[in-house]
Amino acid sequence: MSGGLFALLDDVAAMARRAAASVDDVSAAAGRASMKAAGVVVDDTAVTPQYVQGVAAKRELPMIRRIAIGSIRNKLLIILPVAMLLSQFLPGLLTPILMLGGTFLCYEGAEKVWERFSGHHPAEKKQATEFDAEAEKTMVAGAIRTDLILSAEIMVISLNEVSEESFVSRAVILIVVAFLITIAVYGVVALIVKMDDVGLALTQRASTAAQKIGHGLVRAMPGLLATISVVGTVAMLWVGGHILLVGADDLGWHAPYEWVHHLEEDVHHATGALGAVLGWLVNTALSAVAGVIVGAVVVAVMHVLPFGHGKAEAGSEKAAH
């Protein structure tokens, strides 16, 4: 009797160890997948605050909450089923789809660089302090549509990182990634958009230290937004370029990726203790260069084609005259 009980306890313990190992594996895989999507996450974090600019302070957090809920729905109800079906039945399409997304990231990043250095910026939105319910609904819907594109990139990049896992593991990992990324992005966005309000509140305190911190937060806000924008642009070019290099290698064009990889390895081995960091920086820089080249080509094409920005802006100028 006791022998049977101990055998049962051993079996339960073994099952518990396997379950714990499985959870660890899922957590590790979700972490790797999330890191691979970091560039898009930074872009998502940089883009979202613009949708609540000019909104009354009391409506900022409710709008961000609604956008975050829409983002989760995008990931779980639209992107996840499509991605899982493709990975199971048409896995060969994942690399081309990922490369299309990478090209889009390169285009977005290169266009921001072009706007920055050309002094040409899209028409600025009118700001307001109050919005009616319909206007707020429209703004939230626009933010959720933009999120759909960025979330699709995040999920496909993450799926590509765990493509060797079983179907169930892939699904669980992507669900974990969906929640982690959404909480991280919109948590940071909420902190960003409320930072100036917190600063203003601190400036009203009696404490001199609190007032100094408050003034510092208010002064830091423009610089923080500018920094996030720059980091987001660099991240888009780096991630987009890297996706294209790896994708081209997977599809049989090995030369560009091999050249970058060999140069990374050479720097790694030649620089001693700093080799890993410097090698990674070389890979990142060259990936960003590839992103700039591809993005510049797409920007040029988009400004020439009839449906590109150039034609649209020319039409707008004519209409204005």
PDB file of C-alpha atoms in Angstrom, residues 98-315:
ATOM      1  CA  LEU A  98       7.260  38.825 -42.714  1.00  0.00           C
ATOM      2  CA  MET A  99       9.389  40.422 -45.439  1.00  0.00           C
ATOM      3  CA  LEU A 100       6.440  42.483 -46.645  1.00  0.00           C
ATOM      4  CA  GLY A 101       6.021  43.711 -43.093  1.00  0.00           C
ATOM      5  CA  GLY A 102       9.751  44.404 -42.887  1.00  0.00           C
ATOM      6  CA  THR A 103       9.542  46.432 -46.098  1.00  0.00           C
ATOM      7  CA  PHE A 104       6.663  48.424 -44.614  1.00  0.00           C
ATOM      8  CA  LEU A 105       8.759  49.156 -41.508  1.00  0.00           C
ATOM      9  CA  CYS A 106      11.664  50.301 -43.710  1.00  0.00           C
ATOM     10  CA  TYR A 107       9.298  52.542 -45.665  1.00  0.00           C
ATOM     11  CA  GLU A 108       7.831  54.083 -42.506  1.00  0.00           C
ATOM     12  CA  GLY A 109      11.277  54.690 -41.021  1.00  0.00           C
ATOM     13  CA  ALA A 110      12.765  56.106 -44.220  1.00  0.00           C
ATOM     14  CA  GLU A 111       9.784  58.387 -44.733  1.00  0.00           C
ATOM     15  CA  LYS A 112      10.250  59.820 -41.231  1.00  0.00           C
ATOM     16  CA  VAL A 113      13.938  60.415 -41.986  1.00  0.00           C
ATOM     17  CA  TRP A 114      13.029  62.095 -45.276  1.00  0.00           C
ATOM     18  CA  GLU A 115      10.470  64.328 -43.583  1.00  0.00           C
ATOM     19  CA  ARG A 116      12.995  65.238 -40.918  1.00  0.00           C
ATOM     20  CA  PHE A 117      15.777  66.302 -43.291  1.00  0.00           C
ATOM     21  CA  SER A 118      13.656  67.731 -46.104  1.00  0.00           C
ATOM     22  CA  GLY A 119      11.648  69.912 -43.755  1.00  0.00           C
ATOM     23  CA  HIS A 120       8.517  68.531 -45.376  1.00  0.00           C
ATOM     24  CA  HIS A 121       5.921  67.392 -42.875  1.00  0.00           C
ATOM     25  CA  PRO A 122       2.372  66.171 -43.288  1.00  0.00           C
ATOM     26  CA  ALA A 123      -0.406  68.549 -42.424  1.00  0.00           C
ATOM     27  CA  GLU A 124      -0.742  68.898 -38.682  1.00  0.00           C
ATOM     28  CA  LYS A 125      -3.960  67.897 -36.985  1.00  0.00           C
ATOM     29  CA  LYS A 126      -6.003  70.564 -35.287  1.00  0.00           C
ATOM     30  CA  GLN A 127      -5.836  70.363 -31.541  1.00  0.00           C
ATOM     31  CA  ALA A 128      -8.807  70.717 -29.233  1.00  0.00           C
ATOM     32  CA  THR A 129      -9.398  70.485 -25.529  1.00  0.00           C
ATOM     33  CA  GLU A 130     -12.783  68.775 -25.726  1.00  0.00           C
ATOM     34  CA  PHE A 131     -14.168  66.113 -28.056  1.00  0.00           C
ATOM     35  CA  ASP A 132     -17.705  64.865 -28.307  1.00  0.00           C
ATOM     36  CA  ALA A 133     -18.418  61.154 -28.005  1.00  0.00           C
ATOM     37  CA  GLU A 134     -18.521  60.643 -31.777  1.00  0.00           C
ATOM     38  CA  ALA A 135     -15.159  62.334 -32.369  1.00  0.00           C
ATOM     39  CA  GLU A 136     -13.600  60.313 -29.559  1.00  0.00           C
ATOM     40  CA  LYS A 137     -15.020  57.113 -31.034  1.00  0.00           C
ATOM     41  CA  THR A 138     -13.524  58.020 -34.421  1.00  0.00           C
ATOM     42  CA  MET A 139     -10.096  58.697 -32.890  1.00  0.00           C
ATOM     43  CA  VAL A 140     -10.118  55.415 -30.971  1.00  0.00           C
ATOM     44  CA  ALA A 141     -11.162  53.512 -34.098  1.00  0.00           C
ATOM     45  CA  GLY A 142      -8.298  55.103 -36.052  1.00  0.00           C
ATOM     46  CA  ALA A 143      -5.811  54.157 -33.344  1.00  0.00           C
ATOM     47  CA  ILE A 144      -7.084  50.557 -33.321  1.00  0.00           C
ATOM     48  CA  ARG A 145      -6.750  50.339 -37.124  1.00  0.00           C
ATOM     49  CA  THR A 146      -3.141  51.529 -36.904  1.00  0.00           C
ATOM     50  CA  ASP A 147      -2.542  49.078 -34.073  1.00  0.00           C
ATOM     51  CA  LEU A 148      -3.784  46.237 -36.306  1.00  0.00           C
ATOM     52  CA  ILE A 149      -0.836  46.751 -38.670  1.00  0.00           C
ATOM     53  CA  LEU A 150       1.733  47.051 -35.895  1.00  0.00           C
ATOM     54  CA  SER A 151       0.231  44.166 -33.909  1.00  0.00           C
ATOM     55  CA  ALA A 152       0.297  41.955 -37.001  1.00  0.00           C
ATOM     56  CA  GLU A 153       4.014  42.648 -37.328  1.00  0.00           C
ATOM     57  CA  ILE A 154       4.608  41.879 -33.647  1.00  0.00           C
ATOM     58  CA  MET A 155       2.692  38.608 -33.800  1.00  0.00           C
ATOM     59  CA  VAL A 156       4.252  37.394 -37.066  1.00  0.00           C
ATOM     60  CA  ILE A 157       7.771  38.245 -35.853  1.00  0.00           C
ATOM     61  CA  SER A 158       7.022  36.416 -32.601  1.00  0.00           C
ATOM     62  CA  LEU A 159       5.555  33.422 -34.447  1.00  0.00           C
ATOM     63  CA  ASN A 160       8.605  33.206 -36.675  1.00  0.00           C
ATOM     64  CA  GLU A 161      10.796  33.007 -33.567  1.00  0.00           C
ATOM     65  CA  VAL A 162       8.889  29.977 -32.182  1.00  0.00           C
ATOM     66  CA  SER A 163       7.947  28.281 -35.455  1.00  0.00           C
ATOM     67  CA  GLU A 164       9.591  25.002 -34.366  1.00  0.00           C
ATOM     68  CA  GLU A 165       7.314  24.609 -31.339  1.00  0.00           C
ATOM     69  CA  SER A 166       4.181  22.446 -31.377  1.00  0.00           C
ATOM     70  CA  PHE A 167       0.858  23.951 -32.469  1.00  0.00           C
ATOM     71  CA  VAL A 168      -0.455  24.262 -28.905  1.00  0.00           C
ATOM     72  CA  SER A 169       2.825  25.724 -27.629  1.00  0.00           C
ATOM     73  CA  ARG A 170       2.864  28.288 -30.443  1.00  0.00           C
ATOM     74  CA  ALA A 171      -0.695  29.322 -29.624  1.00  0.00           C
ATOM     75  CA  VAL A 172       0.027  29.637 -25.890  1.00  0.00           C
ATOM     76  CA  ILE A 173       3.254  31.572 -26.515  1.00  0.00           C
ATOM     77  CA  LEU A 174       1.520  34.009 -28.858  1.00  0.00           C
ATOM     78  CA  ILE A 175      -1.296  34.580 -26.363  1.00  0.00           C
ATOM     79  CA  VAL A 176       1.302  35.325 -23.666  1.00  0.00           C
ATOM     80  CA  VAL A 177       3.152  37.667 -26.059  1.00  0.00           C
ATOM     81  CA  ALA A 178      -0.117  39.412 -26.973  1.00  0.00           C
ATOM     82  CA  PHE A 179      -0.878  40.245 -23.348  1.00  0.00           C
ATOM     83  CA  LEU A 180       2.734  41.103 -22.412  1.00  0.00           C
ATOM     84  CA  ILE A 181       3.223  43.429 -25.364  1.00  0.00           C
ATOM     85  CA  THR A 182      -0.158  45.137 -24.981  1.00  0.00           C
ATOM     86  CA  ILE A 183       0.306  45.725 -21.246  1.00  0.00           C
ATOM     87  CA  ALA A 184       3.847  47.003 -21.804  1.00  0.00           C
ATOM     88  CA  VAL A 185       2.983  49.318 -24.697  1.00  0.00           C
ATOM     89  CA  TYR A 186      -0.172  50.867 -23.297  1.00  0.00           C
ATOM     90  CA  GLY A 187       1.184  50.987 -19.749  1.00  0.00           C
ATOM     91  CA  VAL A 188       4.123  53.046 -21.016  1.00  0.00           C
ATOM     92  CA  VAL A 189       1.815  55.165 -23.182  1.00  0.00           C
ATOM     93  CA  ALA A 190      -0.376  55.900 -20.157  1.00  0.00           C
ATOM     94  CA  LEU A 191       2.695  56.967 -18.161  1.00  0.00           C
ATOM     95  CA  ILE A 192       3.888  59.191 -20.999  1.00  0.00           C
ATOM     96  CA  VAL A 193       0.622  61.024 -21.577  1.00  0.00           C
ATOM     97  CA  LYS A 194       0.083  61.583 -17.835  1.00  0.00           C
ATOM     98  CA  MET A 195       3.663  62.604 -17.072  1.00  0.00           C
ATOM     99  CA  ASP A 196       3.018  66.300 -17.618  1.00  0.00           C
ATOM    100  CA  ASP A 197      -0.151  66.145 -15.479  1.00  0.00           C
ATOM    101  CA  VAL A 198       1.825  64.502 -12.671  1.00  0.00           C
ATOM    102  CA  GLY A 199       4.475  67.187 -13.059  1.00  0.00           C
ATOM    103  CA  LEU A 200       1.921  69.996 -12.899  1.00  0.00           C
ATOM    104  CA  ALA A 201       0.362  68.441  -9.801  1.00  0.00           C
ATOM    105  CA  LEU A 202       3.773  68.256  -8.120  1.00  0.00           C
ATOM    106  CA  THR A 203       4.464  71.928  -8.883  1.00  0.00           C
ATOM    107  CA  GLN A 204       1.442  72.790  -6.734  1.00  0.00           C
ATOM    108  CA  ARG A 205       2.834  71.011  -3.670  1.00  0.00           C
ATOM    109  CA  ALA A 206       4.289  72.932  -0.746  1.00  0.00           C
ATOM    110  CA  SER A 207       7.491  70.898  -0.817  1.00  0.00           C
ATOM    111  CA  THR A 208      10.343  72.559  -2.712  1.00  0.00           C
ATOM    112  CA  ALA A 209      11.703  69.153  -3.728  1.00  0.00           C
ATOM    113  CA  ALA A 210       8.307  68.116  -5.140  1.00  0.00           C
ATOM    114  CA  GLN A 211       8.075  71.385  -7.075  1.00  0.00           C
ATOM    115  CA  LYS A 212      11.516  70.866  -8.594  1.00  0.00           C
ATOM    116  CA  ILE A 213      10.622  67.326  -9.629  1.00  0.00           C
ATOM    117  CA  GLY A 214       7.345  68.576 -11.097  1.00  0.00           C
ATOM    118  CA  HIS A 215       9.021  71.301 -13.148  1.00  0.00           C
ATOM    119  CA  GLY A 216      11.601  68.754 -14.284  1.00  0.00           C
ATOM    120  CA  LEU A 217       8.898  66.360 -15.488  1.00  0.00           C
ATOM    121  CA  VAL A 218       7.094  69.109 -17.403  1.00  0.00           C
ATOM    122  CA  ARG A 219      10.330  70.299 -19.027  1.00  0.00           C
ATOM    123  CA  ALA A 220      11.370  66.743 -19.873  1.00  0.00           C
ATOM    124  CA  MET A 221       8.134  65.878 -21.696  1.00  0.00           C
ATOM    125  CA  PRO A 222       8.968  67.376 -25.135  1.00  0.00           C
ATOM    126  CA  GLY A 223      12.448  65.868 -25.068  1.00  0.00           C
ATOM    127  CA  LEU A 224      11.077  62.475 -24.062  1.00  0.00           C
ATOM    128  CA  LEU A 225       8.575  62.458 -26.921  1.00  0.00           C
ATOM    129  CA  ALA A 226      11.290  63.529 -29.371  1.00  0.00           C
ATOM    130  CA  THR A 227      13.627  60.796 -28.105  1.00  0.00           C
ATOM    131  CA  ILE A 228      10.924  58.145 -28.390  1.00  0.00           C
ATOM    132  CA  SER A 229      10.252  59.280 -31.943  1.00  0.00           C
ATOM    133  CA  VAL A 230      13.945  59.013 -32.912  1.00  0.00           C
ATOM    134  CA  VAL A 231      14.369  55.631 -31.218  1.00  0.00           C
ATOM    135  CA  GLY A 232      11.196  54.411 -32.905  1.00  0.00           C
ATOM    136  CA  THR A 233      12.492  55.463 -36.328  1.00  0.00           C
ATOM    137  CA  VAL A 234      15.883  53.798 -35.804  1.00  0.00           C
ATOM    138  CA  ALA A 235      14.188  50.672 -34.480  1.00  0.00           C
ATOM    139  CA  MET A 236      11.934  50.444 -37.535  1.00  0.00           C
ATOM    140  CA  LEU A 237      14.897  50.684 -39.911  1.00  0.00           C
ATOM    141  CA  TRP A 238      16.979  48.209 -37.915  1.00  0.00           C
ATOM    142  CA  VAL A 239      14.218  45.629 -37.434  1.00  0.00           C
ATOM    143  CA  GLY A 240      12.896  46.036 -40.975  1.00  0.00           C
ATOM    144  CA  GLY A 241      16.368  45.695 -42.497  1.00  0.00           C
ATOM    145  CA  HIS A 242      17.185  42.662 -40.354  1.00  0.00           C
ATOM    146  CA  ILE A 243      13.908  40.968 -41.301  1.00  0.00           C
ATOM    147  CA  LEU A 244      14.717  41.472 -44.989  1.00  0.00           C
ATOM    148  CA  LEU A 245      18.295  40.182 -44.652  1.00  0.00           C
ATOM    149  CA  VAL A 246      17.221  37.038 -42.790  1.00  0.00           C
ATOM    150  CA  GLY A 247      14.213  36.521 -45.064  1.00  0.00           C
ATOM    151  CA  ALA A 248      16.327  36.796 -48.213  1.00  0.00           C
ATOM    152  CA  ASP A 249      18.724  34.237 -46.725  1.00  0.00           C
ATOM    153  CA  ASP A 250      15.828  31.874 -45.965  1.00  0.00           C
ATOM    154  CA  LEU A 251      14.555  32.214 -49.533  1.00  0.00           C
ATOM    155  CA  GLY A 252      17.944  31.377 -51.037  1.00  0.00           C
ATOM    156  CA  TRP A 253      19.718  34.718 -51.541  1.00  0.00           C
ATOM    157  CA  HIS A 254      22.482  34.181 -49.012  1.00  0.00           C
ATOM    158  CA  ALA A 255      25.104  36.800 -49.922  1.00  0.00           C
ATOM    159  CA  PRO A 256      23.808  39.901 -48.043  1.00  0.00           C
ATOM    160  CA  TYR A 257      23.073  38.118 -44.753  1.00  0.00           C
ATOM    161  CA  GLU A 258      26.306  36.090 -44.883  1.00  0.00           C
ATOM    162  CA  TRP A 259      28.376  39.244 -45.462  1.00  0.00           C
ATOM    163  CA  VAL A 260      26.772  40.998 -42.489  1.00  0.00           C
ATOM    164  CA  HIS A 261      27.061  37.891 -40.320  1.00  0.00           C
ATOM    165  CA  HIS A 262      30.730  37.311 -41.197  1.00  0.00           C
ATOM    166  CA  LEU A 263      31.589  40.950 -40.493  1.00  0.00           C
ATOM    167  CA  GLU A 264      29.792  40.679 -37.152  1.00  0.00           C
ATOM    168  CA  GLU A 265      31.803  37.552 -36.317  1.00  0.00           C
ATOM    169  CA  ASP A 266      35.092  39.198 -37.363  1.00  0.00           C
ATOM    170  CA  VAL A 267      34.437  42.198 -35.104  1.00  0.00           C
ATOM    171  CA  HIS A 268      33.354  39.877 -32.293  1.00  0.00           C
ATOM    172  CA  HIS A 269      36.583  37.881 -32.406  1.00  0.00           C
ATOM    173  CA  ALA A 270      38.838  40.914 -32.915  1.00  0.00           C
ATOM    174  CA  THR A 271      37.654  43.061 -30.009  1.00  0.00           C
ATOM    175  CA  GLY A 272      38.020  40.815 -26.977  1.00  0.00           C
ATOM    176  CA  ALA A 273      35.718  41.416 -24.016  1.00  0.00           C
ATOM    177  CA  LEU A 274      33.599  43.919 -25.909  1.00  0.00           C
ATOM    178  CA  GLY A 275      33.292  41.608 -28.897  1.00  0.00           C
ATOM    179  CA  ALA A 276      29.710  40.508 -28.300  1.00  0.00           C
ATOM    180  CA  VAL A 277      28.438  44.071 -27.890  1.00  0.00           C
ATOM    181  CA  LEU A 278      30.445  45.520 -30.787  1.00  0.00           C
ATOM    182  CA  GLY A 279      29.520  42.599 -33.035  1.00  0.00           C
ATOM    183  CA  TRP A 280      25.849  43.160 -32.263  1.00  0.00           C
ATOM    184  CA  LEU A 281      26.233  46.884 -32.969  1.00  0.00           C
ATOM    185  CA  VAL A 282      27.801  46.118 -36.352  1.00  0.00           C
ATOM    186  CA  ASN A 283      24.925  43.792 -37.229  1.00  0.00           C
ATOM    187  CA  THR A 284      22.403  46.389 -36.053  1.00  0.00           C
ATOM    188  CA  ALA A 285      24.056  49.241 -37.952  1.00  0.00           C
ATOM    189  CA  LEU A 286      24.281  47.269 -41.208  1.00  0.00           C
ATOM    190  CA  SER A 287      20.696  46.073 -40.815  1.00  0.00           C
ATOM    191  CA  ALA A 288      19.654  49.707 -40.385  1.00  0.00           C
ATOM    192  CA  VAL A 289      21.614  50.655 -43.517  1.00  0.00           C
ATOM    193  CA  ALA A 290      19.787  47.935 -45.438  1.00  0.00           C
ATOM    194  CA  GLY A 291      16.534  49.291 -44.011  1.00  0.00           C
ATOM    195  CA  VAL A 292      17.400  52.837 -45.146  1.00  0.00           C
ATOM    196  CA  ILE A 293      18.229  51.651 -48.684  1.00  0.00           C
ATOM    197  CA  VAL A 294      15.055  49.600 -49.104  1.00  0.00           C
ATOM    198  CA  GLY A 295      12.933  52.244 -47.396  1.00  0.00           C
ATOM    199  CA  ALA A 296      14.360  55.042 -49.569  1.00  0.00           C
ATOM    200  CA  VAL A 297      13.496  53.090 -52.722  1.00  0.00           C
ATOM    201  CA  VAL A 298       9.920  52.542 -51.520  1.00  0.00           C
ATOM    202  CA  VAL A 299       9.551  56.198 -50.473  1.00  0.00           C
ATOM    203  CA  ALA A 300      10.785  57.310 -53.913  1.00  0.00           C
ATOM    204  CA  VAL A 301       8.346  54.968 -55.648  1.00  0.00           C
ATOM    205  CA  MET A 302       5.450  56.054 -53.438  1.00  0.00           C
ATOM    206  CA  HIS A 303       6.119  59.695 -54.267  1.00  0.00           C
ATOM    207  CA  VAL A 304       6.072  58.935 -57.999  1.00  0.00           C
ATOM    208  CA  LEU A 305       3.106  56.567 -58.276  1.00  0.00           C
ATOM    209  CA  PRO A 306      -0.361  58.117 -58.749  1.00  0.00           C
ATOM    210  CA  PHE A 307      -1.538  56.913 -55.329  1.00  0.00           C
ATOM    211  CA  GLY A 308       1.653  57.992 -53.554  1.00  0.00           C
ATOM    212  CA  HIS A 309       2.011  60.873 -51.108  1.00  0.00           C
ATOM    213  CA  GLY A 310       3.648  63.107 -53.678  1.00  0.00           C
ATOM    214  CA  LYS A 311       0.665  63.014 -56.019  1.00  0.00           C
ATOM    215  CA  ALA A 312      -1.790  63.355 -53.155  1.00  0.00           C
ATOM    216  CA  GLU A 313       0.026  66.396 -51.784  1.00  0.00           C
ATOM    217  CA  ALA A 314       0.278  67.971 -55.226  1.00  0.00           C
ATOM    218  CA  GLY A 315      -3.449  67.511 -55.616  1.00  0.00           C
TER     219      GLY A 315
END
